PDB file of C-alpha atoms and ligand atoms in Angstrom:
ATOM      1  CA  UNK S   1       0.000   0.000   0.000  1.00  0.00           C
ATOM      2  CA  UNK S   2       1.271   3.486  -0.834  1.00  0.00           C
ATOM      3  CA  UNK S   3       1.193   6.491   1.485  1.00  0.00           C
ATOM      4  CA  UNK S   4      -2.188   7.295   2.949  1.00  0.00           C
ATOM      5  CA  UNK S   5      -3.899   9.811   0.716  1.00  0.00           C
ATOM      6  CA  UNK S   6      -5.647  12.569   2.669  1.00  0.00           C
ATOM      7  CA  UNK S   7      -8.709  12.411   0.421  1.00  0.00           C
ATOM      8  CA  UNK S   8      -9.299   8.775   1.243  1.00  0.00           C
ATOM      9  CA  UNK S   9      -8.431   8.803   4.931  1.00  0.00           C
ATOM     10  CA  UNK S  10     -11.460   8.162   7.145  1.00  0.00           C
ATOM     11  CA  UNK S  11     -12.593  11.168   9.172  1.00  0.00           C
ATOM     12  CA  UNK S  12     -14.058  10.768  12.666  1.00  0.00           C
ATOM     13  CA  UNK S  13     -15.376  13.503  14.924  1.00  0.00           C
ATOM     14  CA  UNK S  14     -16.490  14.108  18.491  1.00  0.00           C
ATOM     15  CA  UNK S  15     -19.137  16.826  18.548  1.00  0.00           C
ATOM     16  CA  UNK S  16     -20.088  17.956  22.060  1.00  0.00           C
ATOM     17  CA  UNK S  17     -22.756  20.536  22.825  1.00  0.00           C
ATOM     18  CA  UNK S  18     -21.278  22.874  25.467  1.00  0.00           C
ATOM     19  CA  UNK S  19     -24.450  23.187  27.534  1.00  0.00           C
ATOM     20  CA  UNK S  20     -22.820  21.708  30.625  1.00  0.00           C
ATOM     21  CA  UNK S  21     -19.553  20.086  31.677  1.00  0.00           C
ATOM     22  CA  UNK S  22     -18.441  16.876  29.994  1.00  0.00           C
ATOM     23  CA  UNK S  23     -18.986  13.661  31.933  1.00  0.00           C
ATOM     24  CA  UNK S  24     -17.719  10.094  31.624  1.00  0.00           C
ATOM     25  CA  UNK S  25     -20.166   9.313  28.833  1.00  0.00           C
ATOM     26  CA  UNK S  26     -18.662  12.070  26.702  1.00  0.00           C
ATOM     27  CA  UNK S  27     -15.170  10.904  27.585  1.00  0.00           C
ATOM     28  CA  UNK S  28     -16.030   7.387  26.401  1.00  0.00           C
ATOM     29  CA  UNK S  29     -17.409   8.652  23.084  1.00  0.00           C
ATOM     30  CA  UNK S  30     -14.464  10.972  22.461  1.00  0.00           C
ATOM     31  CA  UNK S  31     -11.883   8.296  23.332  1.00  0.00           C
ATOM     32  CA  UNK S  32     -13.663   5.732  21.143  1.00  0.00           C
ATOM     33  CA  UNK S  33     -13.698   8.114  18.159  1.00  0.00           C
ATOM     34  CA  UNK S  34     -10.015   8.940  18.606  1.00  0.00           C
ATOM     35  CA  UNK S  35      -9.116   5.262  18.909  1.00  0.00           C
ATOM     36  CA  UNK S  36     -11.122   4.231  15.859  1.00  0.00           C
ATOM     37  CA  UNK S  37      -9.558   7.092  13.872  1.00  0.00           C
ATOM     38  CA  UNK S  38      -6.098   6.030  14.933  1.00  0.00           C
ATOM     39  CA  UNK S  39      -6.689   2.371  14.133  1.00  0.00           C
ATOM     40  CA  UNK S  40      -8.076   3.291  10.707  1.00  0.00           C
ATOM     41  CA  UNK S  41      -5.182   5.622   9.919  1.00  0.00           C
ATOM     42  CA  UNK S  42      -7.780   8.379   9.842  1.00  0.00           C
ATOM     43  CA  UNK S  43      -8.277  11.910  11.116  1.00  0.00           C
ATOM     44  CA  UNK S  44      -9.916  12.968  14.370  1.00  0.00           C
ATOM     45  CA  UNK S  45     -11.853  16.222  14.641  1.00  0.00           C
ATOM     46  CA  UNK S  46     -13.622  17.936  17.516  1.00  0.00           C
ATOM     47  CA  UNK S  47     -16.603  20.165  16.717  1.00  0.00           C
ATOM     48  CA  UNK S  48     -18.398  22.495  19.094  1.00  0.00           C
ATOM     49  CA  UNK S  49     -22.173  22.204  18.583  1.00  0.00           C
ATOM     50  CA  UNK S  50     -23.360  25.391  20.219  1.00  0.00           C
ATOM     51  CA  UNK S  51     -26.248  26.455  17.979  1.00  0.00           C
ATOM     52  CA  UNK S  52     -28.544  26.524  21.016  1.00  0.00           C
ATOM     53  CA  UNK S  53     -27.416  29.879  22.291  1.00  0.00           C
ATOM     54  CA  UNK S  54     -29.846  29.777  25.208  1.00  0.00           C
ATOM     55  CA  UNK S  55     -27.882  26.931  26.791  1.00  0.00           C
ATOM     56  CA  UNK S  56     -24.359  26.939  25.369  1.00  0.00           C
ATOM     57  CA  UNK S  57     -21.666  29.425  26.360  1.00  0.00           C
ATOM     58  CA  UNK S  58     -18.142  30.155  25.102  1.00  0.00           C
ATOM     59  CA  UNK S  59     -16.887  29.487  28.631  1.00  0.00           C
ATOM     60  CA  UNK S  60     -18.379  25.968  28.617  1.00  0.00           C
ATOM     61  CA  UNK S  61     -16.942  25.400  25.134  1.00  0.00           C
ATOM     62  CA  UNK S  62     -13.467  26.328  26.386  1.00  0.00           C
ATOM     63  CA  UNK S  63     -13.914  24.012  29.356  1.00  0.00           C
ATOM     64  CA  UNK S  64     -15.009  21.143  27.069  1.00  0.00           C
ATOM     65  CA  UNK S  65     -11.805  21.457  25.081  1.00  0.00           C
ATOM     66  CA  UNK S  66      -9.738  21.711  28.261  1.00  0.00           C
ATOM     67  CA  UNK S  67     -11.368  18.516  29.583  1.00  0.00           C
ATOM     68  CA  UNK S  68     -10.625  16.684  26.318  1.00  0.00           C
ATOM     69  CA  UNK S  69      -7.010  17.855  26.369  1.00  0.00           C
ATOM     70  CA  UNK S  70      -6.731  16.703  29.999  1.00  0.00           C
ATOM     71  CA  UNK S  71      -7.879  13.242  28.862  1.00  0.00           C
ATOM     72  CA  UNK S  72      -4.913  13.225  26.507  1.00  0.00           C
ATOM     73  CA  UNK S  73      -6.835  13.675  23.270  1.00  0.00           C
ATOM     74  CA  UNK S  74      -5.286  15.437  20.308  1.00  0.00           C
ATOM     75  CA  UNK S  75      -7.424  16.767  17.483  1.00  0.00           C
ATOM     76  CA  UNK S  76      -6.967  18.803  14.335  1.00  0.00           C
ATOM     77  CA  UNK S  77      -7.133  22.589  14.515  1.00  0.00           C
ATOM     78  CA  UNK S  78      -9.031  24.753  13.897  1.00  0.00           C
ATOM     79  CA  UNK S  79     -12.046  23.463  15.773  1.00  0.00           C
ATOM     80  CA  UNK S  80     -15.273  24.242  13.954  1.00  0.00           C
ATOM     81  CA  UNK S  81     -17.618  26.213  16.218  1.00  0.00           C
ATOM     82  CA  UNK S  82     -21.177  26.059  14.897  1.00  0.00           C
ATOM     83  CA  UNK S  83     -22.329  29.405  16.289  1.00  0.00           C
ATOM     84  CA  UNK S  84     -19.873  31.054  13.869  1.00  0.00           C
ATOM     85  CA  UNK S  85     -21.606  29.486  10.864  1.00  0.00           C
ATOM     86  CA  UNK S  86     -25.328  30.210  11.114  1.00  0.00           C
ATOM     87  CA  UNK S  87     -25.242  31.491   7.510  1.00  0.00           C
ATOM     88  CA  UNK S  88     -24.358  27.963   6.289  1.00  0.00           C
ATOM     89  CA  UNK S  89     -27.305  26.445   8.133  1.00  0.00           C
ATOM     90  CA  UNK S  90     -29.666  29.206   6.976  1.00  0.00           C
ATOM     91  CA  UNK S  91     -28.647  28.508   3.375  1.00  0.00           C
ATOM     92  CA  UNK S  92     -29.491  24.802   3.804  1.00  0.00           C
ATOM     93  CA  UNK S  93     -32.843  25.719   5.374  1.00  0.00           C
ATOM     94  CA  UNK S  94     -33.593  28.056   2.477  1.00  0.00           C
ATOM     95  CA  UNK S  95     -32.890  25.241  -0.005  1.00  0.00           C
ATOM     96  CA  UNK S  96     -35.152  22.844   1.846  1.00  0.00           C
ATOM     97  CA  UNK S  97     -37.883  25.480   1.986  1.00  0.00           C
ATOM     98  CA  UNK S  98     -37.531  26.196  -1.743  1.00  0.00           C
ATOM     99  CA  UNK S  99     -38.025  22.486  -2.495  1.00  0.00           C
ATOM    100  CA  UNK S 100     -41.091  22.295  -0.243  1.00  0.00           C
ATOM    101  CA  UNK S 101     -39.518  19.857   2.206  1.00  0.00           C
ATOM    102  CA  UNK S 102     -39.982  22.064   5.282  1.00  0.00           C
ATOM    103  CA  UNK S 103     -42.439  24.684   6.501  1.00  0.00           C
ATOM    104  CA  UNK S 104     -42.248  27.373   9.175  1.00  0.00           C
ATOM    105  CA  UNK S 105     -44.092  26.637  12.414  1.00  0.00           C
ATOM    106  CA  UNK S 106     -45.351  29.488  14.606  1.00  0.00           C
ATOM    107  CA  UNK S 107     -47.037  27.389  17.293  1.00  0.00           C
ATOM    108  CA  UNK S 108     -46.282  28.002  20.945  1.00  0.00           C
ATOM    109  CA  UNK S 109     -45.498  25.029  23.128  1.00  0.00           C
ATOM    110  CA  UNK S 110     -49.086  25.195  24.392  1.00  0.00           C
ATOM    111  CA  UNK S 111     -50.546  25.174  20.886  1.00  0.00           C
ATOM    112  CA  UNK S 112     -48.352  22.230  19.916  1.00  0.00           C
ATOM    113  CA  UNK S 113     -49.584  20.310  22.980  1.00  0.00           C
ATOM    114  CA  UNK S 114     -53.236  21.176  22.329  1.00  0.00           C
ATOM    115  CA  UNK S 115     -53.189  19.708  18.808  1.00  0.00           C
ATOM    116  CA  UNK S 116     -50.622  16.972  19.249  1.00  0.00           C
ATOM    117  CA  UNK S 117     -51.178  13.462  17.925  1.00  0.00           C
ATOM    118  CA  UNK S 118     -51.417  10.607  20.407  1.00  0.00           C
ATOM    119  CA  UNK S 119     -48.141   8.979  19.342  1.00  0.00           C
ATOM    120  CA  UNK S 120     -44.810  10.150  20.713  1.00  0.00           C
ATOM    121  CA  UNK S 121     -41.492  10.537  18.944  1.00  0.00           C
ATOM    122  CA  UNK S 122     -38.291   8.736  20.037  1.00  0.00           C
ATOM    123  CA  UNK S 123     -37.446  11.704  22.278  1.00  0.00           C
ATOM    124  CA  UNK S 124     -40.766  11.245  24.074  1.00  0.00           C
ATOM    125  CA  UNK S 125     -42.388  14.326  22.550  1.00  0.00           C
ATOM    126  CA  UNK S 126     -45.914  14.092  21.113  1.00  0.00           C
ATOM    127  CA  UNK S 127     -46.011  14.116  17.307  1.00  0.00           C
ATOM    128  CA  UNK S 128     -46.943  17.490  15.845  1.00  0.00           C
ATOM    129  CA  UNK S 129     -50.566  17.807  14.705  1.00  0.00           C
ATOM    130  CA  UNK S 130     -49.706  19.730  11.546  1.00  0.00           C
ATOM    131  CA  UNK S 131     -51.404  23.090  12.272  1.00  0.00           C
ATOM    132  CA  UNK S 132     -48.821  25.214  10.426  1.00  0.00           C
ATOM    133  CA  UNK S 133     -48.525  22.732   7.550  1.00  0.00           C
ATOM    134  CA  UNK S 134     -51.900  24.099   6.462  1.00  0.00           C
ATOM    135  CA  UNK S 135     -50.682  27.723   6.216  1.00  0.00           C
ATOM    136  CA  UNK S 136     -50.050  28.994   2.708  1.00  0.00           C
ATOM    137  CA  UNK S 137     -46.493  29.680   1.699  1.00  0.00           C
ATOM    138  CA  UNK S 138     -47.323  33.397   1.316  1.00  0.00           C
ATOM    139  CA  UNK S 139     -48.797  33.551   4.793  1.00  0.00           C
ATOM    140  CA  UNK S 140     -45.769  31.830   6.297  1.00  0.00           C
ATOM    141  CA  UNK S 141     -43.393  34.233   4.586  1.00  0.00           C
ATOM    142  CA  UNK S 142     -45.504  37.230   5.650  1.00  0.00           C
ATOM    143  CA  UNK S 143     -45.349  36.157   9.294  1.00  0.00           C
ATOM    144  CA  UNK S 144     -41.607  35.637   9.088  1.00  0.00           C
ATOM    145  CA  UNK S 145     -41.231  39.095   7.526  1.00  0.00           C
ATOM    146  CA  UNK S 146     -43.232  40.459  10.489  1.00  0.00           C
ATOM    147  CA  UNK S 147     -40.635  38.886  12.780  1.00  0.00           C
ATOM    148  CA  UNK S 148     -42.907  36.193  14.239  1.00  0.00           C
ATOM    149  CA  UNK S 149     -41.140  33.550  16.335  1.00  0.00           C
ATOM    150  CA  UNK S 150     -40.884  30.380  14.338  1.00  0.00           C
ATOM    151  CA  UNK S 151     -39.121  27.110  13.830  1.00  0.00           C
ATOM    152  CA  UNK S 152     -38.886  24.854  10.784  1.00  0.00           C
ATOM    153  CA  UNK S 153     -40.534  21.439  10.512  1.00  0.00           C
ATOM    154  CA  UNK S 154     -40.045  18.642   8.010  1.00  0.00           C
ATOM    155  CA  UNK S 155     -43.160  18.126   5.901  1.00  0.00           C
ATOM    156  CA  UNK S 156     -43.545  14.383   6.288  1.00  0.00           C
ATOM    157  CA  UNK S 157     -47.137  14.237   4.997  1.00  0.00           C
ATOM    158  CA  UNK S 158     -47.222  11.418   2.495  1.00  0.00           C
ATOM    159  CA  UNK S 159     -43.473  10.867   2.788  1.00  0.00           C
ATOM    160  CA  UNK S 160     -42.450   7.232   2.545  1.00  0.00           C
ATOM    161  CA  UNK S 161     -39.479   7.725   4.805  1.00  0.00           C
ATOM    162  CA  UNK S 162     -38.313   5.575   7.700  1.00  0.00           C
ATOM    163  CA  UNK S 163     -38.237   8.835   9.672  1.00  0.00           C
ATOM    164  CA  UNK S 164     -41.855   9.750   8.891  1.00  0.00           C
ATOM    165  CA  UNK S 165     -43.890   7.443  11.165  1.00  0.00           C
ATOM    166  CA  UNK S 166     -41.353   7.756  13.976  1.00  0.00           C
ATOM    167  CA  UNK S 167     -40.832  11.492  14.014  1.00  0.00           C
ATOM    168  CA  UNK S 168     -43.795  13.054  12.190  1.00  0.00           C
ATOM    169  CA  UNK S 169     -43.214  16.689  11.206  1.00  0.00           C
ATOM    170  CA  UNK S 170     -40.118  16.951  13.372  1.00  0.00           C
ATOM    171  CA  UNK S 171     -38.715  20.387  14.211  1.00  0.00           C
ATOM    172  CA  UNK S 172     -35.303  20.711  12.579  1.00  0.00           C
ATOM    173  CA  UNK S 173     -34.510  24.314  13.477  1.00  0.00           C
ATOM    174  CA  UNK S 174     -35.721  26.628  16.212  1.00  0.00           C
ATOM    175  CA  UNK S 175     -34.868  30.051  14.977  1.00  0.00           C
ATOM    176  CA  UNK S 176     -35.712  32.083  18.074  1.00  0.00           C
ATOM    177  CA  UNK S 177     -33.054  30.276  20.079  1.00  0.00           C
ATOM    178  CA  UNK S 178     -30.682  30.068  17.129  1.00  0.00           C
ATOM    179  CA  UNK S 179     -30.914  26.306  17.339  1.00  0.00           C
ATOM    180  CA  UNK S 180     -30.688  24.266  14.165  1.00  0.00           C
ATOM    181  CA  UNK S 181     -29.164  21.100  15.506  1.00  0.00           C
ATOM    182  CA  UNK S 182     -30.266  18.565  12.873  1.00  0.00           C
ATOM    183  CA  UNK S 183     -29.364  20.888   9.994  1.00  0.00           C
ATOM    184  CA  UNK S 184     -26.052  21.924  11.502  1.00  0.00           C
ATOM    185  CA  UNK S 185     -24.919  18.356  12.117  1.00  0.00           C
ATOM    186  CA  UNK S 186     -25.551  17.167   8.540  1.00  0.00           C
ATOM    187  CA  UNK S 187     -24.190  20.328   6.920  1.00  0.00           C
ATOM    188  CA  UNK S 188     -21.012  20.170   8.992  1.00  0.00           C
ATOM    189  CA  UNK S 189     -20.440  16.431   8.648  1.00  0.00           C
ATOM    190  CA  UNK S 190     -20.516  16.925   4.859  1.00  0.00           C
ATOM    191  CA  UNK S 191     -18.447  20.103   4.887  1.00  0.00           C
ATOM    192  CA  UNK S 192     -15.777  18.505   7.057  1.00  0.00           C
ATOM    193  CA  UNK S 193     -15.724  15.305   5.020  1.00  0.00           C
ATOM    194  CA  UNK S 194     -16.742  13.175   8.002  1.00  0.00           C
ATOM    195  CA  UNK S 195     -16.875   9.533   6.897  1.00  0.00           C
ATOM    196  CA  UNK S 196     -17.689   7.862  10.240  1.00  0.00           C
ATOM    197  CA  UNK S 197     -20.166   9.134  12.818  1.00  0.00           C
ATOM    198  CA  UNK S 198     -19.614   7.296  16.087  1.00  0.00           C
ATOM    199  CA  UNK S 199     -22.010   8.423  18.815  1.00  0.00           C
ATOM    200  CA  UNK S 200     -24.218   7.128  21.599  1.00  0.00           C
ATOM    201  CA  UNK S 201     -27.318   4.996  21.184  1.00  0.00           C
ATOM    202  CA  UNK S 202     -29.376   7.944  22.389  1.00  0.00           C
ATOM    203  CA  UNK S 203     -28.745   9.449  18.944  1.00  0.00           C
ATOM    204  CA  UNK S 204     -29.701   6.360  16.973  1.00  0.00           C
ATOM    205  CA  UNK S 205     -33.284   7.373  16.194  1.00  0.00           C
ATOM    206  CA  UNK S 206     -32.141  10.813  15.004  1.00  0.00           C
ATOM    207  CA  UNK S 207     -30.039   9.145  12.323  1.00  0.00           C
ATOM    208  CA  UNK S 208     -33.178   8.572  10.216  1.00  0.00           C
ATOM    209  CA  UNK S 209     -33.674  12.362  10.153  1.00  0.00           C
ATOM    210  CA  UNK S 210     -30.038  12.923   9.253  1.00  0.00           C
ATOM    211  CA  UNK S 211     -30.175  10.411   6.379  1.00  0.00           C
ATOM    212  CA  UNK S 212     -33.305  12.118   5.051  1.00  0.00           C
ATOM    213  CA  UNK S 213     -31.721  15.585   5.218  1.00  0.00           C
ATOM    214  CA  UNK S 214     -28.587  14.324   3.487  1.00  0.00           C
ATOM    215  CA  UNK S 215     -30.652  12.887   0.653  1.00  0.00           C
ATOM    216  CA  UNK S 216     -32.689  16.075   0.230  1.00  0.00           C
ATOM    217  CA  UNK S 217     -29.598  18.280   0.284  1.00  0.00           C
ATOM    218  CA  UNK S 218     -27.566  15.995  -1.967  1.00  0.00           C
ATOM    219  CA  UNK S 219     -24.948  15.364   0.723  1.00  0.00           C
ATOM    220  CA  UNK S 220     -23.041  12.097   1.203  1.00  0.00           C
ATOM    221  CA  UNK S 221     -24.075   9.901   4.136  1.00  0.00           C
ATOM    222  CA  UNK S 222     -21.298   8.839   6.493  1.00  0.00           C
ATOM    223  CA  UNK S 223     -21.187   5.400   8.116  1.00  0.00           C
ATOM    224  CA  UNK S 224     -23.032   5.415  11.434  1.00  0.00           C
ATOM    225  CA  UNK S 225     -22.104   3.488  14.543  1.00  0.00           C
ATOM    226  CA  UNK S 226     -24.042   3.928  17.784  1.00  0.00           C
ATOM    227  CA  UNK S 227     -22.234   2.804  20.890  1.00  0.00           C
ATOM    228  CA  UNK S 228     -23.724   1.719  24.204  1.00  0.00           C
ATOM    229  CA  UNK S 229     -24.120   4.414  26.829  1.00  0.00           C
ATOM    230  CA  UNK S 230     -22.036   4.435  29.953  1.00  0.00           C
ATOM    231  CA  UNK S 231     -24.385   3.854  32.870  1.00  0.00           C
ATOM    232  CA  UNK S 232     -24.139   4.398  36.598  1.00  0.00           C
ATOM    233  CA  UNK S 233     -25.079   1.757  39.171  1.00  0.00           C
ATOM    234  CA  UNK S 234     -28.759   2.600  38.928  1.00  0.00           C
ATOM    235  CA  UNK S 235     -28.656   2.061  35.171  1.00  0.00           C
ATOM    236  CA  UNK S 236     -29.357   5.706  34.450  1.00  0.00           C
ATOM    237  CA  UNK S 237     -27.698   7.604  31.643  1.00  0.00           C
ATOM    238  CA  UNK S 238     -24.772   9.443  33.199  1.00  0.00           C
ATOM    239  CA  UNK S 239     -25.584  12.642  31.373  1.00  0.00           C
ATOM    240  CA  UNK S 240     -28.775  13.082  33.374  1.00  0.00           C
ATOM    241  CA  UNK S 241     -28.026  11.460  36.673  1.00  0.00           C
ATOM    242  CA  UNK S 242     -24.376  11.726  37.604  1.00  0.00           C
ATOM    243  CA  UNK S 243     -23.512  15.390  37.654  1.00  0.00           C
ATOM    244  CA  UNK S 244     -20.835  14.581  40.185  1.00  0.00           C
ATOM    245  CA  UNK S 245     -19.040  12.494  37.592  1.00  0.00           C
ATOM    246  CA  UNK S 246     -18.181  15.469  35.395  1.00  0.00           C
ATOM    247  CA  UNK S 247     -14.590  15.208  34.263  1.00  0.00           C
ATOM    248  CA  UNK S 248     -13.971  18.502  36.041  1.00  0.00           C
ATOM    249  CA  UNK S 249     -15.162  17.087  39.355  1.00  0.00           C
ATOM    250  CA  UNK S 250     -13.119  13.907  38.952  1.00  0.00           C
ATOM    251  CA  UNK S 251     -10.073  15.976  38.165  1.00  0.00           C
ATOM    252  CA  UNK S 252     -10.749  18.249  41.156  1.00  0.00           C
ATOM    253  CA  UNK S 253     -11.018  15.140  43.340  1.00  0.00           C
ATOM    254  CA  UNK S 254      -7.507  14.180  42.280  1.00  0.00           C
ATOM    255  CA  UNK S 255      -8.417  11.382  39.872  1.00  0.00           C
ATOM    256  CA  UNK S 256      -5.754  10.955  37.182  1.00  0.00           C
ATOM    257  CA  UNK S 257      -6.720  11.102  33.512  1.00  0.00           C
ATOM    258  CA  UNK S 258      -5.005   7.726  33.027  1.00  0.00           C
ATOM    259  CA  UNK S 259      -7.379   6.213  35.614  1.00  0.00           C
ATOM    260  CA  UNK S 260     -10.420   7.635  33.848  1.00  0.00           C
ATOM    261  CA  UNK S 261      -9.169   6.211  30.572  1.00  0.00           C
ATOM    262  CA  UNK S 262      -8.483   2.845  32.142  1.00  0.00           C
ATOM    263  CA  UNK S 263     -11.908   2.758  33.767  1.00  0.00           C
ATOM    264  CA  UNK S 264     -13.485   3.354  30.377  1.00  0.00           C
ATOM    265  CA  UNK S 265     -11.336   0.699  28.744  1.00  0.00           C
ATOM    266  CA  UNK S 266      -8.807   2.890  26.929  1.00  0.00           C
TER     267      UNK S 266
HETATM  268  N1  LIG J   1     -23.900  17.494  19.760  1.00  0.00           N
HETATM  269  C1  LIG J   1     -24.585  16.279  20.072  1.00  0.00           C
HETATM  270  C2  LIG J   1     -24.572  16.056  21.566  1.00  0.00           C
HETATM  271  O1  LIG J   1     -23.693  16.547  22.248  1.00  0.00           O
HETATM  272  C3  LIG J   1     -23.944  15.070  19.400  1.00  0.00           C
HETATM  273  C4  LIG J   1     -24.237  15.050  17.961  1.00  0.00           C
HETATM  274  C5  LIG J   1     -23.571  13.977  17.151  1.00  0.00           C
HETATM  275  O2  LIG J   1     -22.624  13.335  17.613  1.00  0.00           O
HETATM  276  O3  LIG J   1     -23.981  13.809  16.014  1.00  0.00           O
HETATM  277  O4  LIG J   1     -25.467  15.400  22.073  1.00  0.00           O
END
């Protein structure tokens, strides 16, 4: 085999949302990505997914990177920070809107609940009843021009998509909080040439949405691998239950990074 060509090297990424400190579950995912990248002779990227500006802060983003460095991880610079690229995500939304794949939704949380369908999506939210799907395009645009709060939903009516029955008209961007998570993740994975998405099982159901968005936007689909979640003794997801196990708190308690790695099997 000749020298590894950068265009064919696999690209892995760890993409934390800095809305809190990283915990052992994040450490596991980051270490697994770095290890798989290394074993494949590939590249390892870190991406800051901070489109939700109501919950993410630059301070938390800095601390995330510091925690990863403490673990001994090395990634390529520069780190892509999603809040610096809203224009890219807006352009993708505009394309989807132009092709009729999404529509703006002006419903409050209360209105969504009042007209929700009985079924729930994989995140436990009731499926959207479709109120704003019935608005005309002109009316939607007029309300946006008048600065009405809105998000964007996939129009799944009649769609023969694996994502359709599971997710219904799922919200893919919440403009008033600057959050466009599903859009940002597929746009960036394509832009950064990510070939392998390795993330927790809690993201598995969202992959159907990501595959759909990639197809609509003409973007390549990476390989997906969803790893088991690290659990505490009570079997709860660490992210929700074990605040005390943040990497920062372990470090403050004098735990060595090598011990954390060993405990996680790296
Ligand atoms: N930013 C997401 C999170 O922290 C992960 C997204 C992904 O890996 O695709 O939950």
